[in-house]
mmCIF file of C-alpha atoms and ligand atoms in Angstrom:
data_model
loop_
_atom_site.group_PDB
_atom_site.id
_atom_site.type_symbol
_atom_site.label_atom_id
_atom_site.label_comp_id
_atom_site.label_asym_id
_atom_site.label_seq_id
_atom_site.Cartn_x
_atom_site.Cartn_y
_atom_site.Cartn_z
ATOM 1 C CA UNK A 1 77.243 -21.203 -108.596
ATOM 2 C CA UNK A 2 78.168 -20.901 -112.258
ATOM 3 C CA UNK A 3 79.716 -17.585 -113.112
ATOM 4 C CA UNK A 4 80.858 -16.814 -109.568
ATOM 5 C CA UNK A 5 84.391 -15.491 -109.451
ATOM 6 C CA UNK A 6 86.855 -17.349 -107.270
ATOM 7 C CA UNK A 7 87.024 -14.290 -105.013
ATOM 8 C CA UNK A 8 83.275 -14.484 -104.413
ATOM 9 C CA UNK A 9 83.504 -18.238 -103.813
ATOM 10 C CA UNK A 10 86.362 -17.693 -101.414
ATOM 11 C CA UNK A 11 84.381 -15.175 -99.349
ATOM 12 C CA UNK A 12 81.457 -17.575 -99.131
ATOM 13 C CA UNK A 13 83.670 -20.506 -98.198
ATOM 14 C CA UNK A 14 85.137 -18.495 -95.325
ATOM 15 C CA UNK A 15 81.593 -17.848 -94.152
ATOM 16 C CA UNK A 16 81.044 -21.606 -94.099
ATOM 17 C CA UNK A 17 78.642 -21.663 -97.020
ATOM 18 C CA UNK A 18 78.183 -25.346 -97.902
ATOM 19 C CA UNK A 19 77.002 -24.694 -101.446
ATOM 20 C CA UNK A 20 80.085 -22.623 -102.154
ATOM 21 C CA UNK A 21 82.276 -25.346 -100.635
ATOM 22 C CA UNK A 22 80.568 -27.922 -102.836
ATOM 23 C CA UNK A 23 81.052 -25.783 -105.926
ATOM 24 C CA UNK A 24 84.709 -25.283 -105.048
ATOM 25 C CA UNK A 25 85.280 -29.028 -104.701
ATOM 26 C CA UNK A 26 83.571 -29.524 -108.053
ATOM 27 C CA UNK A 27 86.126 -27.098 -109.515
ATOM 28 C CA UNK A 28 88.930 -29.068 -107.876
ATOM 29 C CA UNK A 29 87.572 -32.277 -109.386
ATOM 30 C CA UNK A 30 87.003 -30.816 -112.846
ATOM 31 C CA UNK A 31 89.193 -31.872 -115.739
ATOM 32 C CA UNK A 32 88.629 -28.562 -117.485
ATOM 33 C CA UNK A 33 91.827 -26.464 -117.612
ATOM 34 C CA UNK A 34 90.021 -23.216 -116.832
ATOM 35 C CA UNK A 35 88.403 -24.818 -113.774
ATOM 36 C CA UNK A 36 91.729 -26.199 -112.589
ATOM 37 C CA UNK A 37 93.283 -22.743 -112.704
ATOM 38 C CA UNK A 38 90.385 -21.301 -110.766
ATOM 39 C CA UNK A 39 90.598 -24.161 -108.284
ATOM 40 C CA UNK A 40 94.310 -23.585 -107.734
ATOM 41 C CA UNK A 41 93.686 -19.916 -107.104
ATOM 42 C CA UNK A 42 90.994 -20.762 -104.566
ATOM 43 C CA UNK A 43 93.197 -23.269 -102.785
ATOM 44 C CA UNK A 44 95.947 -20.686 -102.620
ATOM 45 C CA UNK A 45 93.519 -18.245 -101.006
ATOM 46 C CA UNK A 46 92.195 -20.864 -98.584
ATOM 47 C CA UNK A 47 95.588 -22.209 -97.539
ATOM 48 C CA UNK A 48 96.272 -19.609 -94.824
ATOM 49 C CA UNK A 49 92.848 -20.418 -93.352
ATOM 50 C CA UNK A 50 93.424 -24.169 -93.295
ATOM 51 C CA UNK A 51 95.236 -26.578 -91.011
ATOM 52 C CA UNK A 52 93.159 -26.093 -87.898
ATOM 53 C CA UNK A 53 91.047 -29.231 -88.142
ATOM 54 C CA UNK A 54 91.968 -32.666 -86.926
ATOM 55 C CA UNK A 55 92.180 -35.036 -89.890
ATOM 56 C CA UNK A 56 91.074 -38.585 -89.202
ATOM 57 C CA UNK A 57 91.399 -41.520 -91.589
ATOM 58 C CA UNK A 58 88.882 -44.355 -91.226
ATOM 59 C CA UNK A 59 89.379 -47.674 -92.934
ATOM 60 C CA UNK A 60 88.110 -51.252 -92.838
ATOM 61 C CA UNK A 61 86.873 -53.845 -95.290
ATOM 62 C CA UNK A 62 83.442 -53.448 -96.907
ATOM 63 C CA UNK A 63 80.796 -54.579 -94.425
ATOM 64 C CA UNK A 64 82.886 -53.839 -91.310
ATOM 65 C CA UNK A 65 80.465 -51.055 -90.473
ATOM 66 C CA UNK A 66 82.233 -47.906 -91.647
ATOM 67 C CA UNK A 67 79.175 -45.978 -92.687
ATOM 68 C CA UNK A 68 77.210 -47.032 -89.587
ATOM 69 C CA UNK A 69 80.146 -46.014 -87.414
ATOM 70 C CA UNK A 70 80.608 -42.677 -89.179
ATOM 71 C CA UNK A 71 76.898 -42.005 -88.804
ATOM 72 C CA UNK A 72 77.035 -42.613 -85.045
ATOM 73 C CA UNK A 73 80.405 -40.900 -84.654
ATOM 74 C CA UNK A 74 79.283 -37.875 -86.645
ATOM 75 C CA UNK A 75 76.359 -37.475 -84.260
ATOM 76 C CA UNK A 76 78.647 -37.641 -81.212
ATOM 77 C CA UNK A 77 80.883 -34.999 -82.756
ATOM 78 C CA UNK A 78 78.115 -32.613 -83.762
ATOM 79 C CA UNK A 79 76.513 -33.053 -80.321
ATOM 80 C CA UNK A 80 79.831 -31.739 -78.962
ATOM 81 C CA UNK A 81 79.419 -28.694 -81.207
ATOM 82 C CA UNK A 82 81.861 -29.816 -83.869
ATOM 83 C CA UNK A 83 81.486 -29.317 -87.591
ATOM 84 C CA UNK A 84 82.311 -32.502 -89.461
ATOM 85 C CA UNK A 85 83.341 -33.075 -93.075
ATOM 86 C CA UNK A 86 83.308 -36.600 -94.479
ATOM 87 C CA UNK A 87 85.365 -37.238 -97.599
ATOM 88 C CA UNK A 88 86.169 -40.522 -99.287
ATOM 89 C CA UNK A 89 89.050 -42.021 -101.170
ATOM 90 C CA UNK A 90 87.726 -44.774 -103.304
ATOM 91 C CA UNK A 91 89.616 -45.460 -106.508
ATOM 92 C CA UNK A 92 87.266 -48.356 -107.185
ATOM 93 C CA UNK A 93 84.426 -45.899 -107.704
ATOM 94 C CA UNK A 94 85.452 -45.563 -111.348
ATOM 95 C CA UNK A 95 84.874 -49.273 -111.807
ATOM 96 C CA UNK A 96 81.999 -50.040 -109.479
ATOM 97 C CA UNK A 97 80.226 -46.748 -109.896
ATOM 98 C CA UNK A 98 80.959 -45.857 -106.316
ATOM 99 C CA UNK A 99 81.120 -48.313 -103.477
ATOM 100 C CA UNK A 100 81.640 -45.803 -100.720
ATOM 101 C CA UNK A 101 79.589 -42.753 -100.039
ATOM 102 C CA UNK A 102 78.084 -43.345 -103.419
ATOM 103 C CA UNK A 103 74.469 -43.247 -102.499
ATOM 104 C CA UNK A 104 72.750 -41.015 -100.062
ATOM 105 C CA UNK A 105 71.088 -43.866 -98.229
ATOM 106 C CA UNK A 106 74.364 -44.509 -96.465
ATOM 107 C CA UNK A 107 74.566 -42.215 -93.446
ATOM 108 C CA UNK A 108 71.016 -41.088 -94.065
ATOM 109 C CA UNK A 109 70.781 -39.165 -90.794
ATOM 110 C CA UNK A 110 74.140 -37.515 -91.129
ATOM 111 C CA UNK A 111 73.275 -36.242 -94.598
ATOM 112 C CA UNK A 112 70.536 -34.054 -93.142
ATOM 113 C CA UNK A 113 72.662 -32.716 -90.283
ATOM 114 C CA UNK A 114 73.484 -29.103 -91.024
ATOM 115 C CA UNK A 115 76.863 -29.316 -89.291
ATOM 116 C CA UNK A 116 77.983 -32.155 -91.509
ATOM 117 C CA UNK A 117 79.329 -32.035 -95.034
ATOM 118 C CA UNK A 118 79.551 -35.316 -96.934
ATOM 119 C CA UNK A 119 81.319 -35.635 -100.242
ATOM 120 C CA UNK A 120 81.754 -38.868 -102.202
ATOM 121 C CA UNK A 121 84.997 -39.802 -103.889
ATOM 122 C CA UNK A 122 85.637 -38.322 -107.329
ATOM 123 C CA UNK A 123 84.849 -41.001 -109.872
ATOM 124 C CA UNK A 124 86.905 -41.993 -112.871
ATOM 125 C CA UNK A 125 90.234 -41.206 -111.312
ATOM 126 C CA UNK A 126 93.467 -42.951 -110.504
ATOM 127 C CA UNK A 127 94.400 -43.347 -106.852
ATOM 128 C CA UNK A 128 96.951 -40.551 -107.216
ATOM 129 C CA UNK A 129 94.351 -38.295 -108.794
ATOM 130 C CA UNK A 130 91.730 -38.936 -106.125
ATOM 131 C CA UNK A 131 94.331 -38.456 -103.411
ATOM 132 C CA UNK A 132 95.455 -35.062 -104.664
ATOM 133 C CA UNK A 133 91.894 -33.881 -105.023
ATOM 134 C CA UNK A 134 91.044 -35.105 -101.544
ATOM 135 C CA UNK A 135 93.984 -33.234 -100.068
ATOM 136 C CA UNK A 136 92.856 -30.094 -101.810
ATOM 137 C CA UNK A 137 89.289 -30.652 -100.626
ATOM 138 C CA UNK A 138 90.589 -30.919 -97.051
ATOM 139 C CA UNK A 139 92.078 -27.425 -97.387
ATOM 140 C CA UNK A 140 88.769 -26.074 -98.653
ATOM 141 C CA UNK A 141 86.786 -27.791 -95.849
ATOM 142 C CA UNK A 142 89.136 -26.411 -93.217
ATOM 143 C CA UNK A 143 88.841 -22.896 -94.621
ATOM 144 C CA UNK A 144 85.063 -23.364 -94.420
ATOM 145 C CA UNK A 145 85.427 -23.909 -90.676
ATOM 146 C CA UNK A 146 85.107 -27.679 -90.334
ATOM 147 C CA UNK A 147 86.730 -28.909 -87.114
ATOM 148 C CA UNK A 148 87.054 -32.574 -87.951
ATOM 149 C CA UNK A 149 87.706 -34.063 -91.357
ATOM 150 C CA UNK A 150 86.937 -37.776 -91.675
ATOM 151 C CA UNK A 151 88.514 -39.436 -94.679
ATOM 152 C CA UNK A 152 86.973 -42.819 -95.354
ATOM 153 C CA UNK A 153 88.542 -45.522 -97.451
ATOM 154 C CA UNK A 154 87.998 -49.198 -98.175
ATOM 155 C CA UNK A 155 90.701 -51.187 -96.470
ATOM 156 C CA UNK A 156 91.643 -53.519 -99.239
ATOM 157 C CA UNK A 157 94.343 -51.892 -101.298
ATOM 158 C CA UNK A 158 96.878 -49.136 -101.383
ATOM 159 C CA UNK A 159 94.360 -46.455 -100.601
ATOM 160 C CA UNK A 160 94.883 -46.755 -96.841
ATOM 161 C CA UNK A 161 98.573 -45.918 -97.231
ATOM 162 C CA UNK A 162 97.529 -42.868 -99.183
ATOM 163 C CA UNK A 163 94.993 -41.868 -96.527
ATOM 164 C CA UNK A 164 97.537 -42.422 -93.767
ATOM 165 C CA UNK A 165 99.794 -39.917 -95.503
ATOM 166 C CA UNK A 166 97.187 -37.174 -95.319
ATOM 167 C CA UNK A 167 95.725 -37.602 -91.836
ATOM 168 C CA UNK A 168 96.756 -36.945 -88.250
ATOM 169 C CA UNK A 169 95.005 -39.968 -86.780
ATOM 170 C CA UNK A 170 94.323 -43.310 -88.423
ATOM 171 C CA UNK A 171 91.437 -45.483 -87.262
ATOM 172 C CA UNK A 172 91.166 -49.104 -88.341
ATOM 173 C CA UNK A 173 87.803 -50.837 -87.971
ATOM 174 C CA UNK A 174 87.864 -54.615 -87.689
ATOM 175 C CA UNK A 175 85.299 -57.396 -87.414
ATOM 176 C CA UNK A 176 85.474 -60.038 -84.757
ATOM 177 C CA UNK A 177 85.315 -63.672 -85.677
ATOM 178 C CA UNK A 178 86.911 -63.256 -89.066
ATOM 179 C CA UNK A 179 90.584 -64.061 -89.494
ATOM 180 C CA UNK A 180 92.910 -61.313 -90.626
ATOM 181 C CA UNK A 181 93.287 -63.048 -93.971
ATOM 182 C CA UNK A 182 89.551 -63.051 -94.363
ATOM 183 C CA UNK A 183 89.448 -59.359 -93.743
ATOM 184 C CA UNK A 184 92.247 -58.779 -96.193
ATOM 185 C CA UNK A 185 93.959 -56.579 -93.656
ATOM 186 C CA UNK A 186 97.693 -56.793 -93.805
ATOM 187 C CA UNK A 187 99.988 -56.445 -90.830
ATOM 188 C CA UNK A 188 101.308 -53.246 -92.393
ATOM 189 C CA UNK A 189 97.898 -51.652 -92.127
ATOM 190 C CA UNK A 190 97.525 -52.678 -88.493
ATOM 191 C CA UNK A 191 100.887 -51.080 -87.846
ATOM 192 C CA UNK A 192 99.598 -47.796 -89.265
ATOM 193 C CA UNK A 193 96.624 -47.692 -86.890
ATOM 194 C CA UNK A 194 96.470 -45.212 -84.012
ATOM 195 C CA UNK A 195 93.347 -47.001 -82.831
ATOM 196 C CA UNK A 196 91.910 -50.352 -83.774
ATOM 197 C CA UNK A 197 88.224 -50.724 -83.044
ATOM 198 C CA UNK A 198 86.277 -53.982 -83.240
ATOM 199 C CA UNK A 199 82.833 -53.144 -84.601
ATOM 200 C CA UNK A 200 79.376 -54.606 -83.930
ATOM 201 C CA UNK A 201 80.049 -55.402 -80.263
ATOM 202 C CA UNK A 202 76.394 -55.893 -79.416
ATOM 203 C CA UNK A 203 73.968 -58.765 -78.750
ATOM 204 C CA UNK A 204 75.451 -62.206 -79.258
ATOM 205 C CA UNK A 205 78.586 -60.694 -80.661
ATOM 206 C CA UNK A 206 79.861 -59.032 -77.466
ATOM 207 C CA UNK A 207 81.970 -61.925 -76.269
ATOM 208 C CA UNK A 208 83.575 -62.571 -79.625
ATOM 209 C CA UNK A 209 84.300 -58.856 -79.962
ATOM 210 C CA UNK A 210 85.961 -58.726 -76.545
ATOM 211 C CA UNK A 211 88.043 -61.754 -77.360
ATOM 212 C CA UNK A 212 89.120 -60.259 -80.695
ATOM 213 C CA UNK A 213 89.964 -57.030 -78.928
ATOM 214 C CA UNK A 214 92.246 -58.858 -76.503
ATOM 215 C CA UNK A 215 93.921 -60.755 -79.333
ATOM 216 C CA UNK A 216 94.574 -57.626 -81.351
ATOM 217 C CA UNK A 217 95.848 -55.827 -78.266
ATOM 218 C CA UNK A 218 98.376 -58.621 -77.740
ATOM 219 C CA UNK A 219 99.356 -58.537 -81.397
ATOM 220 C CA UNK A 220 99.795 -54.768 -81.409
ATOM 221 C CA UNK A 221 102.140 -54.989 -78.418
ATOM 222 C CA UNK A 222 104.582 -56.836 -80.621
ATOM 223 C CA UNK A 223 104.876 -53.961 -83.069
ATOM 224 C CA UNK A 224 107.792 -51.585 -82.688
ATOM 225 C CA UNK A 225 106.903 -48.449 -80.696
ATOM 226 C CA UNK A 226 105.756 -45.420 -82.670
ATOM 227 C CA UNK A 227 108.191 -42.576 -83.129
ATOM 228 C CA UNK A 228 105.567 -40.185 -81.768
ATOM 229 C CA UNK A 229 105.365 -42.273 -78.553
ATOM 230 C CA UNK A 230 101.656 -42.869 -78.977
ATOM 231 C CA UNK A 231 100.449 -46.283 -77.866
ATOM 232 C CA UNK A 232 97.706 -47.447 -80.254
ATOM 233 C CA UNK A 233 94.412 -48.134 -78.492
ATOM 234 C CA UNK A 234 92.352 -51.268 -79.075
ATOM 235 C CA UNK A 235 88.728 -51.588 -77.984
ATOM 236 C CA UNK A 236 85.269 -52.649 -79.115
ATOM 237 C CA UNK A 237 82.315 -50.533 -80.150
ATOM 238 C CA UNK A 238 78.754 -50.780 -81.353
ATOM 239 C CA UNK A 239 77.412 -48.196 -83.755
ATOM 240 C CA UNK A 240 73.905 -49.564 -83.203
ATOM 241 C CA UNK A 241 73.964 -49.241 -79.419
ATOM 242 C CA UNK A 242 76.350 -46.318 -79.368
ATOM 243 C CA UNK A 243 78.762 -48.135 -77.051
ATOM 244 C CA UNK A 244 82.251 -46.620 -77.055
ATOM 245 C CA UNK A 245 81.543 -44.388 -80.022
ATOM 246 C CA UNK A 246 82.265 -41.328 -77.867
ATOM 247 C CA UNK A 247 85.379 -43.083 -76.590
ATOM 248 C CA UNK A 248 86.841 -42.886 -80.085
ATOM 249 C CA UNK A 249 86.584 -39.108 -79.847
ATOM 250 C CA UNK A 250 88.184 -39.113 -76.405
ATOM 251 C CA UNK A 251 91.057 -41.195 -77.713
ATOM 252 C CA UNK A 252 91.544 -38.827 -80.661
ATOM 253 C CA UNK A 253 91.598 -35.883 -78.277
ATOM 254 C CA UNK A 254 94.178 -37.462 -76.010
ATOM 255 C CA UNK A 255 96.240 -38.358 -79.071
ATOM 256 C CA UNK A 256 96.043 -34.756 -80.276
ATOM 257 C CA UNK A 257 97.080 -33.606 -76.832
ATOM 258 C CA UNK A 258 99.982 -35.984 -76.437
ATOM 259 C CA UNK A 259 101.533 -35.668 -79.896
ATOM 260 C CA UNK A 260 100.820 -31.938 -79.875
ATOM 261 C CA UNK A 261 102.850 -31.509 -76.729
ATOM 262 C CA UNK A 262 105.788 -33.591 -77.872
ATOM 263 C CA UNK A 263 105.874 -31.846 -81.268
ATOM 264 C CA UNK A 264 105.075 -34.942 -83.351
ATOM 265 C CA UNK A 265 101.789 -33.535 -84.610
ATOM 266 C CA UNK A 266 103.415 -30.654 -86.484
ATOM 267 C CA UNK A 267 106.377 -32.782 -87.474
ATOM 268 C CA UNK A 268 104.081 -35.334 -89.085
ATOM 269 C CA UNK A 269 102.250 -32.652 -91.058
ATOM 270 C CA UNK A 270 105.527 -31.174 -92.320
ATOM 271 C CA UNK A 271 106.716 -34.648 -93.351
ATOM 272 C CA UNK A 272 103.426 -35.237 -95.148
ATOM 273 C CA UNK A 273 103.794 -31.940 -97.024
ATOM 274 C CA UNK A 274 107.285 -32.903 -98.122
ATOM 275 C CA UNK A 275 106.071 -36.287 -99.284
ATOM 276 C CA UNK A 276 103.236 -34.744 -101.260
ATOM 277 C CA UNK A 277 105.549 -32.218 -102.858
ATOM 278 C CA UNK A 278 107.619 -35.085 -104.191
ATOM 279 C CA UNK A 279 104.580 -37.109 -105.261
ATOM 280 C CA UNK A 280 103.136 -34.163 -107.133
ATOM 281 C CA UNK A 281 106.435 -33.461 -108.859
ATOM 282 C CA UNK A 282 106.750 -37.125 -109.814
ATOM 283 C CA UNK A 283 103.312 -37.005 -111.364
ATOM 284 C CA UNK A 284 104.069 -33.789 -113.245
ATOM 285 C CA UNK A 285 107.371 -35.098 -114.581
ATOM 286 C CA UNK A 286 105.823 -38.354 -115.718
ATOM 287 C CA UNK A 287 103.004 -36.509 -117.439
ATOM 288 C CA UNK A 288 105.438 -34.111 -119.116
ATOM 289 C CA UNK A 289 107.551 -37.024 -120.295
ATOM 290 C CA UNK A 290 104.786 -39.217 -121.644
ATOM 291 C CA UNK A 291 102.813 -36.365 -123.195
ATOM 292 C CA UNK A 292 105.852 -34.986 -124.971
ATOM 293 C CA UNK A 293 105.051 -34.898 -128.706
ATOM 294 C CA UNK A 294 108.635 -35.326 -129.762
ATOM 295 C CA UNK A 295 109.083 -38.462 -127.722
ATOM 296 C CA UNK A 296 105.965 -40.240 -128.925
ATOM 297 C CA UNK A 297 107.597 -41.416 -132.139
ATOM 298 C CA UNK A 298 110.946 -42.126 -130.508
ATOM 299 C CA UNK A 299 109.152 -44.284 -127.999
ATOM 300 C CA UNK A 300 107.681 -46.404 -130.752
ATOM 301 C CA UNK A 301 111.077 -46.704 -132.414
ATOM 302 C CA UNK A 302 112.674 -47.753 -129.161
ATOM 303 C CA UNK A 303 110.101 -50.488 -128.761
ATOM 304 C CA UNK A 304 110.807 -51.700 -132.276
ATOM 305 C CA UNK A 305 114.545 -51.697 -131.598
ATOM 306 C CA UNK A 306 113.972 -53.808 -128.526
ATOM 307 C CA UNK A 307 111.761 -56.212 -130.477
ATOM 308 C CA UNK A 308 114.554 -56.670 -133.018
ATOM 309 C CA UNK A 309 117.044 -57.273 -130.242
ATOM 310 C CA UNK A 310 118.961 -54.083 -131.115
ATOM 311 C CA UNK A 311 118.612 -52.497 -127.697
ATOM 312 C CA UNK A 312 117.950 -53.613 -124.156
ATOM 313 C CA UNK A 313 115.188 -51.933 -122.206
ATOM 314 C CA UNK A 314 117.816 -50.091 -120.197
ATOM 315 C CA UNK A 315 119.576 -48.777 -123.304
ATOM 316 C CA UNK A 316 116.274 -47.764 -124.834
ATOM 317 C CA UNK A 317 115.299 -45.927 -121.655
ATOM 318 C CA UNK A 318 118.635 -44.113 -121.604
ATOM 319 C CA UNK A 319 118.234 -43.039 -125.217
ATOM 320 C CA UNK A 320 114.735 -41.758 -124.583
ATOM 321 C CA UNK A 321 115.813 -39.906 -121.506
ATOM 322 C CA UNK A 322 118.694 -38.302 -123.392
ATOM 323 C CA UNK A 323 116.261 -37.211 -126.105
ATOM 324 C CA UNK A 324 113.992 -35.782 -123.464
ATOM 325 C CA UNK A 325 116.856 -33.816 -121.953
ATOM 326 C CA UNK A 326 117.643 -32.324 -125.349
ATOM 327 C CA UNK A 327 114.167 -31.682 -126.615
ATOM 328 C CA UNK A 328 111.828 -31.984 -123.685
ATOM 329 C CA UNK A 329 109.782 -29.035 -122.636
ATOM 330 C CA UNK A 330 108.117 -29.237 -119.282
HETATM 331 P P1 GDP B 401 80.559 -50.544 -94.516
HETATM 332 O O1 GDP B 401 80.439 -51.304 -95.785
HETATM 333 O O2 GDP B 401 81.881 -50.762 -93.882
HETATM 334 O O3 GDP B 401 80.222 -49.091 -94.670
HETATM 335 O O4 GDP B 401 79.501 -51.181 -93.483
HETATM 336 P P2 GDP B 401 78.012 -50.759 -93.108
HETATM 337 O O5 GDP B 401 78.007 -49.631 -92.152
HETATM 338 O O6 GDP B 401 77.232 -50.580 -94.356
HETATM 339 O O7 GDP B 401 77.531 -52.031 -92.297
HETATM 340 C C1 GDP B 401 77.562 -53.342 -92.852
HETATM 341 C C2 GDP B 401 76.528 -54.196 -92.171
HETATM 342 O O8 GDP B 401 76.832 -54.317 -90.807
HETATM 343 C C3 GDP B 401 75.112 -53.623 -92.260
HETATM 344 O O9 GDP B 401 74.221 -54.672 -92.473
HETATM 345 C C4 GDP B 401 74.916 -52.997 -90.920
HETATM 346 O O10 GDP B 401 73.550 -53.001 -90.566
HETATM 347 C C5 GDP B 401 75.742 -53.876 -89.998
HETATM 348 N N1 GDP B 401 76.247 -53.131 -88.845
HETATM 349 C C6 GDP B 401 76.942 -51.962 -88.900
HETATM 350 N N2 GDP B 401 77.230 -51.522 -87.651
HETATM 351 C C7 GDP B 401 76.707 -52.427 -86.791
HETATM 352 C C8 GDP B 401 76.659 -52.511 -85.331
HETATM 353 O O11 GDP B 401 77.155 -51.660 -84.581
HETATM 354 N N3 GDP B 401 76.055 -53.625 -84.828
HETATM 355 C C9 GDP B 401 75.519 -54.587 -85.611
HETATM 356 N N4 GDP B 401 74.945 -55.626 -85.011
HETATM 357 N N5 GDP B 401 75.527 -54.515 -86.965
HETATM 358 C C10 GDP B 401 76.100 -53.460 -87.554
#
């Protein structure tokens, strides 16, 4: 793909060319300034062709069965004629070398499906960095004609909040038989879920899964109603036996239908855009501030002043900010 102009890449992306899509995401992920410019131009071109997919976030602790579920779910979707993109947000990949979607043995069948595009999380990035790149990748995937974008994340940190803020539908996978504490899932994450699915409901585990499902259903009833009037669904599934995997798709479709009709679907996307505008600006301002040459030395001096007891942290911050207002270039 090297040497291809962004116009040529754009044309190929619109034709659904996977290699071009891959190359474009590589540009988005690149730290090279020239690449970033090219990537921005591409995203700009793709933007009018994006927005038509349904964006689904999938989270759950490691071992809950995310990749097995996505493998089975991806098959259901492609059997219905859908094109599916699977992206991941995994800030831990910089530390662990990639715990999700890292190796191709996960979702081995899906990898070879020509209607599926799988892309691991960009490594060596902060959560904010990965999130921005994932959002941009979503635009590229949509322009390439993907109907459903699955964004996978490990449900143990802040990354699910970030995923929630870029998807239409949020699916939480849970194990039966393990307490919530054990699963590290906080109430806040359960509250974000549009569907909560108990995995591995097969063999000896069916009864426990049904019981867990009932318990979670009761618990979810206690949450305040969603503004979009959607009532989160709770049920069990087995990726191995394929039980209820298709039901997840049905639930997503009825969600899309319901919140589409009452206007919440579009409203949510507009709110998300506003949020991301602010986030991006925050990031830019912080970078401009901390990378400012003039301030570097003043920063050190302020720290010394504080050490000597000559300034409080608040005074030092005010001084630095004043300096930035006088001399800062964004
Ligand atoms: P992830 O870490 O969340 O991606 O989980 P995996 O999909 O890798 O699954 C973790 C373990 O659970 C593996 O040993 C799977 O074989 C097993 N597993 C996943 N789905 C099912 C299922 O539907 N039924 C049963 N019995 N085991 C499952």
